[in-house]
XYZ file of C-alpha atoms in Angstrom:
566
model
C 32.142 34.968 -5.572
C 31.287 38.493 -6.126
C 31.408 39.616 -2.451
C 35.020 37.725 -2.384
C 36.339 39.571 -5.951
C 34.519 43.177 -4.210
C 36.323 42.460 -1.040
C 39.585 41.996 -2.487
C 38.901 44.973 -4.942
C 38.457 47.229 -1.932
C 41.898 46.064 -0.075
C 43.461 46.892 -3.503
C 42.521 50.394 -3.222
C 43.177 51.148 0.567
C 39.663 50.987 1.533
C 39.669 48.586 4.591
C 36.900 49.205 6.418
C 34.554 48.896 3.661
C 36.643 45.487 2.844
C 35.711 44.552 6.272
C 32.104 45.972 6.274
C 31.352 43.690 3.074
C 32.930 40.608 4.978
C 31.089 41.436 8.488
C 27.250 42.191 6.968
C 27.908 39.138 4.775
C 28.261 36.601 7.692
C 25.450 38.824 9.512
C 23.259 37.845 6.471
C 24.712 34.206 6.328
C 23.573 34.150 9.893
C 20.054 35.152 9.538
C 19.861 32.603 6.289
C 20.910 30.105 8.359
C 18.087 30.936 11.178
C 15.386 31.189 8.596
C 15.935 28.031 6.785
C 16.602 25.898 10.226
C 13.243 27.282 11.371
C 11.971 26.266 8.016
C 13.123 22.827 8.080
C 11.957 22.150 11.348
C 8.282 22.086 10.632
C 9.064 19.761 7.689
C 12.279 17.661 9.632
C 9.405 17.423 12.206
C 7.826 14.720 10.004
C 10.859 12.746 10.147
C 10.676 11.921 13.614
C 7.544 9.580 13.077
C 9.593 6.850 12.071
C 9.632 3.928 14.547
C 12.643 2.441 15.817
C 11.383 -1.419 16.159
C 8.137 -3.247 16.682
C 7.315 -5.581 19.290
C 6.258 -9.318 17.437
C 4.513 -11.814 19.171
C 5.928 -15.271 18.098
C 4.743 -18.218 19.892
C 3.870 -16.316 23.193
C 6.730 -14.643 23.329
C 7.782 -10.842 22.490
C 10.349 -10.248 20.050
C 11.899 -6.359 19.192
C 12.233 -6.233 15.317
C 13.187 -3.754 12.944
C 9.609 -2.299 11.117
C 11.010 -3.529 7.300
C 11.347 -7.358 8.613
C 7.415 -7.558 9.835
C 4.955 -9.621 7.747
C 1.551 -9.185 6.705
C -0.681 -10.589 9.221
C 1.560 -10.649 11.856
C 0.815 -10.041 15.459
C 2.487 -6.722 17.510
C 2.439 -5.412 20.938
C 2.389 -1.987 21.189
C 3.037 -0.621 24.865
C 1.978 2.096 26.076
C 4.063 5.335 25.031
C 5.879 3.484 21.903
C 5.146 5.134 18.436
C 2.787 1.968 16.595
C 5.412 0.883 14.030
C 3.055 -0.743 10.864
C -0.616 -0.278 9.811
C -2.744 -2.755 11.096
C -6.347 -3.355 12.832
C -7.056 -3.539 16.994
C -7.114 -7.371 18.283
C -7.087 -6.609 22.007
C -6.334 -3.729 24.345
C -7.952 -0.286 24.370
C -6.357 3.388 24.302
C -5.779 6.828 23.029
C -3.320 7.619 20.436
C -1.821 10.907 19.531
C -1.663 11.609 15.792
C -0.480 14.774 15.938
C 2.339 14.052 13.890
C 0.336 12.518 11.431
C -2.239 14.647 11.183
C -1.814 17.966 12.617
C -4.339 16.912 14.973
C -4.072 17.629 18.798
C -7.103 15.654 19.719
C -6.486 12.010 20.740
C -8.195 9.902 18.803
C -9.489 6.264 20.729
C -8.658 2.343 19.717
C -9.958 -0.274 20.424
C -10.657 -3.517 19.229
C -11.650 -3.698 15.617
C -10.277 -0.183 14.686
C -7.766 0.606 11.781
C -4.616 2.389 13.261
C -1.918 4.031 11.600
C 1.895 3.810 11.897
C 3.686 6.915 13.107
C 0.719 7.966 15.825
C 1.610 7.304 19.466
C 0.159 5.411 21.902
C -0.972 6.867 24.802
C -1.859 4.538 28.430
C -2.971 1.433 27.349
C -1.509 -1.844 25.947
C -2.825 -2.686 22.248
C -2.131 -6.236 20.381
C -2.516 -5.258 16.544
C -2.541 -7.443 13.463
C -0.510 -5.927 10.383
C -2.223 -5.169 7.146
C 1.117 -3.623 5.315
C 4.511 -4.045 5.309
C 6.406 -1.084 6.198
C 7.423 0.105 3.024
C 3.561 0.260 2.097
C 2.641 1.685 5.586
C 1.639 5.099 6.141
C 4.839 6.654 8.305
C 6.530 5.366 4.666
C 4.135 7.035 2.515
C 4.818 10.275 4.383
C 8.261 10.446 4.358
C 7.928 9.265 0.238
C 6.085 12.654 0.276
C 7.881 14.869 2.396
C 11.323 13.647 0.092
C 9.825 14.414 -2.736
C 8.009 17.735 -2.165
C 11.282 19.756 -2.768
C 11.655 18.534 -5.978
C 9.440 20.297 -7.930
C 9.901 23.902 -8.412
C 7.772 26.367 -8.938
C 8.070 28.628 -12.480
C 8.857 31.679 -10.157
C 11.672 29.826 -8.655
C 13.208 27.741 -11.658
C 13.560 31.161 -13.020
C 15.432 32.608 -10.715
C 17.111 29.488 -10.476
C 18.621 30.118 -13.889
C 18.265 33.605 -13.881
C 21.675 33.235 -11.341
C 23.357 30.876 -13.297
C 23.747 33.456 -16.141
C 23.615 36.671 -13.807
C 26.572 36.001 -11.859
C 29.176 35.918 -15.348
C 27.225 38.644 -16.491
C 28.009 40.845 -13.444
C 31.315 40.195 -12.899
C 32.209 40.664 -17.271
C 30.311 44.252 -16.538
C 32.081 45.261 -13.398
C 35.488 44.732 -14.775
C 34.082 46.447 -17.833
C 33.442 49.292 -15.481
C 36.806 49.368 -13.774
C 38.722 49.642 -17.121
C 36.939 51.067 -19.589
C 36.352 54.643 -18.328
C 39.810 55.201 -16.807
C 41.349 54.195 -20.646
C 39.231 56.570 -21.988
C 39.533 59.401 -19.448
C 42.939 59.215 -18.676
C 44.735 60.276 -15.430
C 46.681 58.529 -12.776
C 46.262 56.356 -10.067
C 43.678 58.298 -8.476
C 41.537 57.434 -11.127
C 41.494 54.506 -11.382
C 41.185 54.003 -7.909
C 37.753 55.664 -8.056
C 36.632 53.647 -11.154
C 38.084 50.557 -9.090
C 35.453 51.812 -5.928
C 32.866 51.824 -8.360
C 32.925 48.512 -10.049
C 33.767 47.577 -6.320
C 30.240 48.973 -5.379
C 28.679 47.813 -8.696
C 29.410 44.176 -7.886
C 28.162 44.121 -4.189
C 24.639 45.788 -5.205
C 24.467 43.048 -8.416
C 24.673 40.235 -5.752
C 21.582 38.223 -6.257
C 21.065 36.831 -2.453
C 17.974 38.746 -1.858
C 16.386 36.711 -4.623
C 18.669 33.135 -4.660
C 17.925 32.509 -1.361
C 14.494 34.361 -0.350
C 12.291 33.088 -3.068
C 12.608 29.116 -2.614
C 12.716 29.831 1.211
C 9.443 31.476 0.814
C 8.034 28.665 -0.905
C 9.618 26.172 1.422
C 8.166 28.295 4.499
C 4.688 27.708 2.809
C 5.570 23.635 2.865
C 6.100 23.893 6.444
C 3.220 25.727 7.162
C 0.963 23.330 5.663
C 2.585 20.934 7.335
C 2.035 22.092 10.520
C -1.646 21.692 10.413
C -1.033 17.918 9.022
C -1.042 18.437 4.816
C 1.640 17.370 2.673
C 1.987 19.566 -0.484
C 4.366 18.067 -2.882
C 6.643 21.024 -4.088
C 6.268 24.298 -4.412
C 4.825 24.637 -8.315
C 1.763 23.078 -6.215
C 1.690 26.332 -3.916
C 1.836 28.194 -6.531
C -1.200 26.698 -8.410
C -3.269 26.307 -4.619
C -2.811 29.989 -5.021
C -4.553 30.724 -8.351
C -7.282 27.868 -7.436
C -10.767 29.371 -8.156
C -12.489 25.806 -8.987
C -12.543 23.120 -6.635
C -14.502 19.645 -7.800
C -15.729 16.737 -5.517
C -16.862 13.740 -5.382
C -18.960 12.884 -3.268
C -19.118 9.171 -0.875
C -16.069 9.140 1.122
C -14.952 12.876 0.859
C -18.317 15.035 1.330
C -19.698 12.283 2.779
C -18.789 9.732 5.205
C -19.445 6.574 2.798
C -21.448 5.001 6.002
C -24.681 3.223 4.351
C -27.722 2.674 6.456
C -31.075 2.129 5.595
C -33.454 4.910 6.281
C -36.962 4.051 4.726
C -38.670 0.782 3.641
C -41.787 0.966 1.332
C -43.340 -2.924 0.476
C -45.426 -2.555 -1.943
C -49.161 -3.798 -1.856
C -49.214 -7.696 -0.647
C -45.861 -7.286 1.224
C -44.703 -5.911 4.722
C -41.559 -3.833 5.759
C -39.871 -7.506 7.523
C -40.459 -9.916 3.879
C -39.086 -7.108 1.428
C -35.596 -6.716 3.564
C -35.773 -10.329 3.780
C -35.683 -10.513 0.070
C -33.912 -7.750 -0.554
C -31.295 -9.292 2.125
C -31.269 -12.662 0.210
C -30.395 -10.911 -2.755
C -27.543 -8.840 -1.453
C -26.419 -12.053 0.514
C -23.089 -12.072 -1.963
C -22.222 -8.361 -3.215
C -19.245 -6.902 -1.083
C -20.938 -3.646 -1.978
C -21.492 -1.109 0.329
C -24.721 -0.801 -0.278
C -25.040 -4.295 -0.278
C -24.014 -4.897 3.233
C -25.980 -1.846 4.362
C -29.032 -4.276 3.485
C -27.750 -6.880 5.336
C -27.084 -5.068 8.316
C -30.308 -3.558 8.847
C -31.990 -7.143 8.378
C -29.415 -8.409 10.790
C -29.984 -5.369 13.015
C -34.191 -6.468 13.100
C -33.185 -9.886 14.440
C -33.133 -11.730 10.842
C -30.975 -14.218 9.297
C -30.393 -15.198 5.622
C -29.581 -19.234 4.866
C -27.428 -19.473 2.536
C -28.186 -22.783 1.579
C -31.375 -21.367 -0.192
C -30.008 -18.562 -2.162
C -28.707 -20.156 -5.637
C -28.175 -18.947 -9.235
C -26.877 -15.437 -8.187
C -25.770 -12.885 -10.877
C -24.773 -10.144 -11.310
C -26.724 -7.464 -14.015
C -24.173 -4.792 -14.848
C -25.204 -1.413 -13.706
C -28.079 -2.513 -12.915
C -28.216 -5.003 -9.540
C -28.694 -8.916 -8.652
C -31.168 -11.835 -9.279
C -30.748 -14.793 -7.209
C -32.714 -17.576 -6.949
C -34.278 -17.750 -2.851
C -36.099 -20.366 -1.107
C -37.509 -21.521 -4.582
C -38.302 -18.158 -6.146
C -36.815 -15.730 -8.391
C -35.714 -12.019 -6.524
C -34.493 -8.863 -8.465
C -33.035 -6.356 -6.462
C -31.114 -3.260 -8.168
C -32.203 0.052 -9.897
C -35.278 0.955 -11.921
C -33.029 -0.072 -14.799
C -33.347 -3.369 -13.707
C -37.049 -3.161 -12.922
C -38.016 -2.116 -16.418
C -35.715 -4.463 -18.036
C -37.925 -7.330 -16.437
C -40.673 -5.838 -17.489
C -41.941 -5.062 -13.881
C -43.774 -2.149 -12.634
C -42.525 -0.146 -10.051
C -43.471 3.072 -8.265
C -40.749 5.917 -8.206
C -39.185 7.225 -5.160
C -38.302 10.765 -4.504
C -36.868 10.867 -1.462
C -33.057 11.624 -0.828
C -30.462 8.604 -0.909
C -29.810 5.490 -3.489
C -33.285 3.202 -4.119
C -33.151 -0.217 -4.576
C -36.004 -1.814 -5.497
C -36.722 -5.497 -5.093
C -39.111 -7.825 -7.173
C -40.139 -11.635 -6.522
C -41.579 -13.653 -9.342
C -41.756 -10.758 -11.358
C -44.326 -9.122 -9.162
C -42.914 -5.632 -7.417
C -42.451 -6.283 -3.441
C -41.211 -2.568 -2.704
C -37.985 -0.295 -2.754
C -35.428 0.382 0.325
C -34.196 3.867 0.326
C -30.275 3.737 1.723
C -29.092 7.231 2.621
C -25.018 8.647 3.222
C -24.489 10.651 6.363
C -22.445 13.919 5.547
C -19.131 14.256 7.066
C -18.735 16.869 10.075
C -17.091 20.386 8.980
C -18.368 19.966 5.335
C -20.581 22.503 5.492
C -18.409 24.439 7.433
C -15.100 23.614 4.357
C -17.521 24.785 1.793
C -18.609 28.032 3.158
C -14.887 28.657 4.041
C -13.532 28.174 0.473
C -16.329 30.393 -0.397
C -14.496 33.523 2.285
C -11.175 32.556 0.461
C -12.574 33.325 -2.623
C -12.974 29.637 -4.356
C -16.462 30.544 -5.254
C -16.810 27.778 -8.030
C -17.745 24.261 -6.470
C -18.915 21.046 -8.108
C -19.670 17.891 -6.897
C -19.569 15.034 -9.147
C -20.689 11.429 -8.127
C -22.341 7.980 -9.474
C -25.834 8.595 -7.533
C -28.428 8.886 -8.697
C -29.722 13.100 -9.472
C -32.068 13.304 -6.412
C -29.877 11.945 -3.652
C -26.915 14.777 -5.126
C -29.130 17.400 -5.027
C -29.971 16.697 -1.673
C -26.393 16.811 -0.727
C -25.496 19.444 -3.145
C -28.453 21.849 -1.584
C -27.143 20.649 2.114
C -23.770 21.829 1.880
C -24.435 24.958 -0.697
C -22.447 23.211 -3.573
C -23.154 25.528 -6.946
C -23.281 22.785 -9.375
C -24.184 18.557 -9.411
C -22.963 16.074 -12.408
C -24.421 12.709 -10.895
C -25.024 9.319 -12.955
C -21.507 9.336 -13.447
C -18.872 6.312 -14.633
C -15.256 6.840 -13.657
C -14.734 7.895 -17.197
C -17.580 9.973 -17.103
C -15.882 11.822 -14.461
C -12.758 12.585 -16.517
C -14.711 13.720 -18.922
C -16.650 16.359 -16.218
C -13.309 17.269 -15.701
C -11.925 18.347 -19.008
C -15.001 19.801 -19.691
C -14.833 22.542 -16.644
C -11.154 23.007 -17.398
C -11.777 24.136 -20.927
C -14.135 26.690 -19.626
C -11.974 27.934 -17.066
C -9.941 31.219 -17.172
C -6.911 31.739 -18.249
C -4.222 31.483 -15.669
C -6.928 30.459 -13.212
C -6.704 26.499 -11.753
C -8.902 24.163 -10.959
C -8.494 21.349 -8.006
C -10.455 18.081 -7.284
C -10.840 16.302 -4.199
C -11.570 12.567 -3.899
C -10.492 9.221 -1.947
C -10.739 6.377 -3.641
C -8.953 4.523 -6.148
C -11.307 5.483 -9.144
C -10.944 8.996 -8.357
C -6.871 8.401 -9.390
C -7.605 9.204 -13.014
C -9.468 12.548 -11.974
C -6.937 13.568 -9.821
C -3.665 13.429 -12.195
C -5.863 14.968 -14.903
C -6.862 18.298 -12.784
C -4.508 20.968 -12.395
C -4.422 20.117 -8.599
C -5.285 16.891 -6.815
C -6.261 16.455 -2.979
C -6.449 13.347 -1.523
C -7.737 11.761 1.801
C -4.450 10.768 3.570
C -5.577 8.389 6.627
C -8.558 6.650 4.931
C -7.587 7.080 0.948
C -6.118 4.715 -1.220
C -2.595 4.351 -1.908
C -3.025 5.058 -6.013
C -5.116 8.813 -5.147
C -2.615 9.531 -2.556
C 0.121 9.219 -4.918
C -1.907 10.811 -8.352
C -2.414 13.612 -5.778
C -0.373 16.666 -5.172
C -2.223 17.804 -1.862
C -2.581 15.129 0.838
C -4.868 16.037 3.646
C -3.583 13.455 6.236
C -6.549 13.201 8.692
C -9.237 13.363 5.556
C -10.414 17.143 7.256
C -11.868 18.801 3.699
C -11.655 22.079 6.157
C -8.032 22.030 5.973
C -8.455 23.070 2.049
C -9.299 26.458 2.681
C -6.370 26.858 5.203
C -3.666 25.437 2.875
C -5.690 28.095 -0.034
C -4.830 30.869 2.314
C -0.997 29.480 3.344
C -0.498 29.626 -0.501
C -2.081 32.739 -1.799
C 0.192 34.052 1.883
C 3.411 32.653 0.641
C 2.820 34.115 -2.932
C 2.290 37.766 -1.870
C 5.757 37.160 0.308
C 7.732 35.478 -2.689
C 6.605 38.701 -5.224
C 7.334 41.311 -2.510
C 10.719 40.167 -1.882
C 11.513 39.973 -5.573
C 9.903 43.821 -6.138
C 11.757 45.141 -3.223
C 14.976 43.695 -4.085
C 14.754 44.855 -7.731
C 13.874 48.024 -6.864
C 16.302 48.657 -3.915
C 19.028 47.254 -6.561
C 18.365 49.123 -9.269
C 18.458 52.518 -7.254
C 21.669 52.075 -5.261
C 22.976 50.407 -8.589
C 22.314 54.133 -10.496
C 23.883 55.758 -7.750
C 26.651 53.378 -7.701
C 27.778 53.825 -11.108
C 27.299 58.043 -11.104
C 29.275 57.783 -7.897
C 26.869 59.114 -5.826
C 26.880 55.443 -3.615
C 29.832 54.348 -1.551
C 29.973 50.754 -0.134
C 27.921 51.062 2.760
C 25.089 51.831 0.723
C 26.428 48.855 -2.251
C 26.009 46.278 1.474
C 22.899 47.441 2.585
C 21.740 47.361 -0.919
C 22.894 43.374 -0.903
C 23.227 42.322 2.538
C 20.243 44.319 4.177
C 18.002 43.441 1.382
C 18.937 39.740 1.955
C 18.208 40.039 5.695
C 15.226 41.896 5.158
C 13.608 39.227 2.412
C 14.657 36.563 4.308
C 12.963 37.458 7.805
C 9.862 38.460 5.336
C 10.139 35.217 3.857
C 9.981 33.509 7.021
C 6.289 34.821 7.883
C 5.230 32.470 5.458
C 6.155 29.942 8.346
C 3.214 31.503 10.446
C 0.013 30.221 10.353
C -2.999 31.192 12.443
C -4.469 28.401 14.510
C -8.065 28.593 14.123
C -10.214 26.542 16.718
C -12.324 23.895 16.017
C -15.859 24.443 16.831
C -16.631 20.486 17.285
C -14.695 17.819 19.182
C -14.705 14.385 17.806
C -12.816 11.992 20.226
């Protein structure tokens, strides 16, 4: 509106070829808009194209093309080699590689084979798979992501709500002023045409500096390019208030199983106690287990299984569960404890403390102590590697909160360099850890917590940031977070800390530069000391020049992985 009124002003006056000037560098900036958003809605458009077209159903030995949305639950698909997979579902038959780039940001194929979880939206690669569906579509993962990706331009950042409405107001303002400018002085001073003219020049001028495109268009698209560029390396940030706070991020909290660790329980020592051996206290302690679905549980089992034994069934009666504690069950005739030292000194049985890193449970059988099974948690590859890198970017704060017991944290804690351990803890407990370290942090400063599972929900709404574990998280984190990490690669955090610290710096130097070009060729403007070349490079070339800054934020550097996991 102002470049139209500023055009017209100047074809008023006689001045046509700065009329035409203001018309010609304004489609020269449209042009360049145009470029930078396209190029910034590719990276995010890219996630669009993950969405499958049908699935192949197996009905009665035949093949049948349907569309995704009419596929049950436990329904059987044929995906050929090539085709995108079209629901979530687990590996039947077939074996191959599938490419989750899309998904994840991932270039490394990733193999499938039977028993494996796979993910809608990846791509199979050469051979034929026959999957059973665990979701429906609208619960699937390619419909999560596009949930997200919808969703993460609708909330602004302060920055750009501001100048949001600081153009709703501006442009009235502007306008009021320049005709201000055009008829007040020439009343006042007097003289004919020729004055007026001038004055008419002015506000002319005055209105093409005062147009806000610099700022309207080169402050979301600088947030926008920092979408896309976390995008491209397979994390969904929803909006750009979230880039802003990533950016201001000096505390980062975990927890631990599933996120620093890869939530894979195996037995690593047995101790039997004095009148037992290492193959009767799993045996118990298997018995015992025989009906938790606990991880730890089944780590028990396995490892019994694993030595060649078997548990009946048929002789394990009067099962129950203490809470917090563990199990007693009734085996073969006799009564087995198996839990925590809680449990232990509840029944009045002595027990001999372990040390060593990893979650003890110790087993009893007719109240006499038969020994304690240490059950360790593998760390996840590139955690060490995540931490020290948040460290570089300057997140120099990081806590790990978890349920284990102290010992087996500190182990992991020292492992991985982690500055401060809160174990022992309830899911409430952890809410609490977290208001706690937000009180004490600084002003204007932000904390973030990363978890994966559906008890870490709570945490995650209540920090300023959440991250969540996109491939192997559950559906409630993934939507309490605000940072998805879609292949569950903690490293990525440090990358998407830099991408938004990066777009930041861009966003304020385009709104400095722009005010300050402004307000200089505005002066000049008004003294007459600024003719309308100077009023479109002051509008139009400050545009073009924000908006090709803006798009840097696009850029991202592609570090290499050091380890290949295939």
């Amino acid at each position: 509106f102002l470049m139209m009124v500023a055009t017209f002003g100047a074809f008023a006056i006689g001045r046509y070829d700065e009329a035409v000037a203001v018309m010609l560098f304004y489609q020269v900036g449209e042009l360049f808009q145009d470029h930078a958003v396209g190029k910034s809605r590719e990276a995010i458009a890219a996630m669009m194209d993950i969405v499958p077209e049908y699935a192949n159903v197996e009905q009665n030995g035949e093949v049948t093309q349907m569309d995704p949305d009419e596929v049950e639950i436990g329904s059987t698909i044929v995906i050929m080699p090539g085709e995108r997979v079209p629901l979530d579902g687990k590996v039947v038959s077939g074996e191959s590689w599938l490419d989750t780039a899309a998904l994840t940001g991932e270039s490394v194929p990733r193999r499938a084979s039977e028993g494996d979880e796979i993910y809608s939206g990846s791509v199979n690669g050469s051979g034929t798979l026959r999957v059973v569906t665990s979701k429906v579509y609208e619960d699937s993962t390619v419909a999560r992501i596009l949930t997200l990706v919808e969703e993460a331009t609708d909330k602004k950042a302060k920055t750009e709500q501001f100048i949001t409405k600081f153009a709703r107001y501006y442009t009235p303002f502007v306008t009021i002023a320049a005709a201000l400018l055009a008829i007040v002085p020439p009343l006042f001073i007097g003289g004919g045409w020729a004055v007026w003219s001038e004055w008419i020049r002015r506000a002319c001028v005055f209105l093409v500096i005062s147009c806000p495109c610099a700022l309207v268009i080169s402050v979301p698209l600088g947030f926008f390019g920092g979408i896309g560029a976390a995008s491209m390396i397979g994390v969904l940030v929803k909006g750009s208030t979230c880039i802003e706070s990533i950016a201001r991020m000096d505390t980062l909290v975990f927890d631990k199983t599933g996120t620093l660790t890869k939530g894979e329980f195996k037995v690593s020592e047995i101790h039997p106690a004095q009148g037992f051996d290492e193959a009767e206290l799993l045996r118990l302690a298997a018995a015992a287990e025989s009906f938790s679905t606990h991880p730890i549980a089944e780590s028990v089992r396995e490892a019994f299984k694993e030595r060649g034994g078997a548990v009946d069934a048929s002789l394990v009666t009067d099962a129950a569960e203490e809470a917090g504690h563990g199990v007693s069950v009734s085996f073969d005739g006799r009564k087995v404890l198996a839990g925590n030292a809680k449990l232990m000194s509840a029944h009045g049985i002595a027990f001999e403390a372990q040390n060593s890193p990893g979650t003890v449970v110790f087993v009893a059988c007719e109240g006499k102590y038969a020994g304690s099974i240490i059950i360790s948690d593998s760390v996840k590859n590139g955690a060490q590697e995540a931490l020290r890198d948040l460290k570089a970017v300057g997140v120099n704060r990081t806590v790990m909160l978890t349920g284990d017991r102290g010992e087996s944290a500190k182990a992991v804690a020292a492992q991985l360099g982690i500055s401060e351990v809160r174990s022992d803890l309830l899911p409430a407990d952890k809410v609490a850890a977290v208001e706690e370290l937000l009180a004490a942090e600084a002003e204007g400063a932000a904390l973030g917590f990363v978890g994966d599972g559906l008890n870490d929900a709570p945490v995650l709404t209540r920090a300023d940031l959440g991250f969540a574990m996109g491939s192997l998280g559950s559906d409630a984190a993934i939507e309490a977070a605000d940072v998805v990490i879609m292949d569950d690669d903690i490293r990525k955090i440090a990358r998407v800390v830099e991408i938004s610290r990066k777009t930041l710096r861009i966003v304020k130097q385009n709104i400095w530069f722009a005010l300050a070009v402004k307000a200089l060729v505005l002066v000049l403007g008004a003294l007459g000391a600024a003719n309308m070349w100077a009023a479109v490079f002051a509008d139009v070339g400050v545009a073009v020049i924000c908006i090709l800054n803006s798009a840097r934020a696009l850029k991202t550097k592609n570090k290499k992985r050091l380890t290949r996991d295939c």
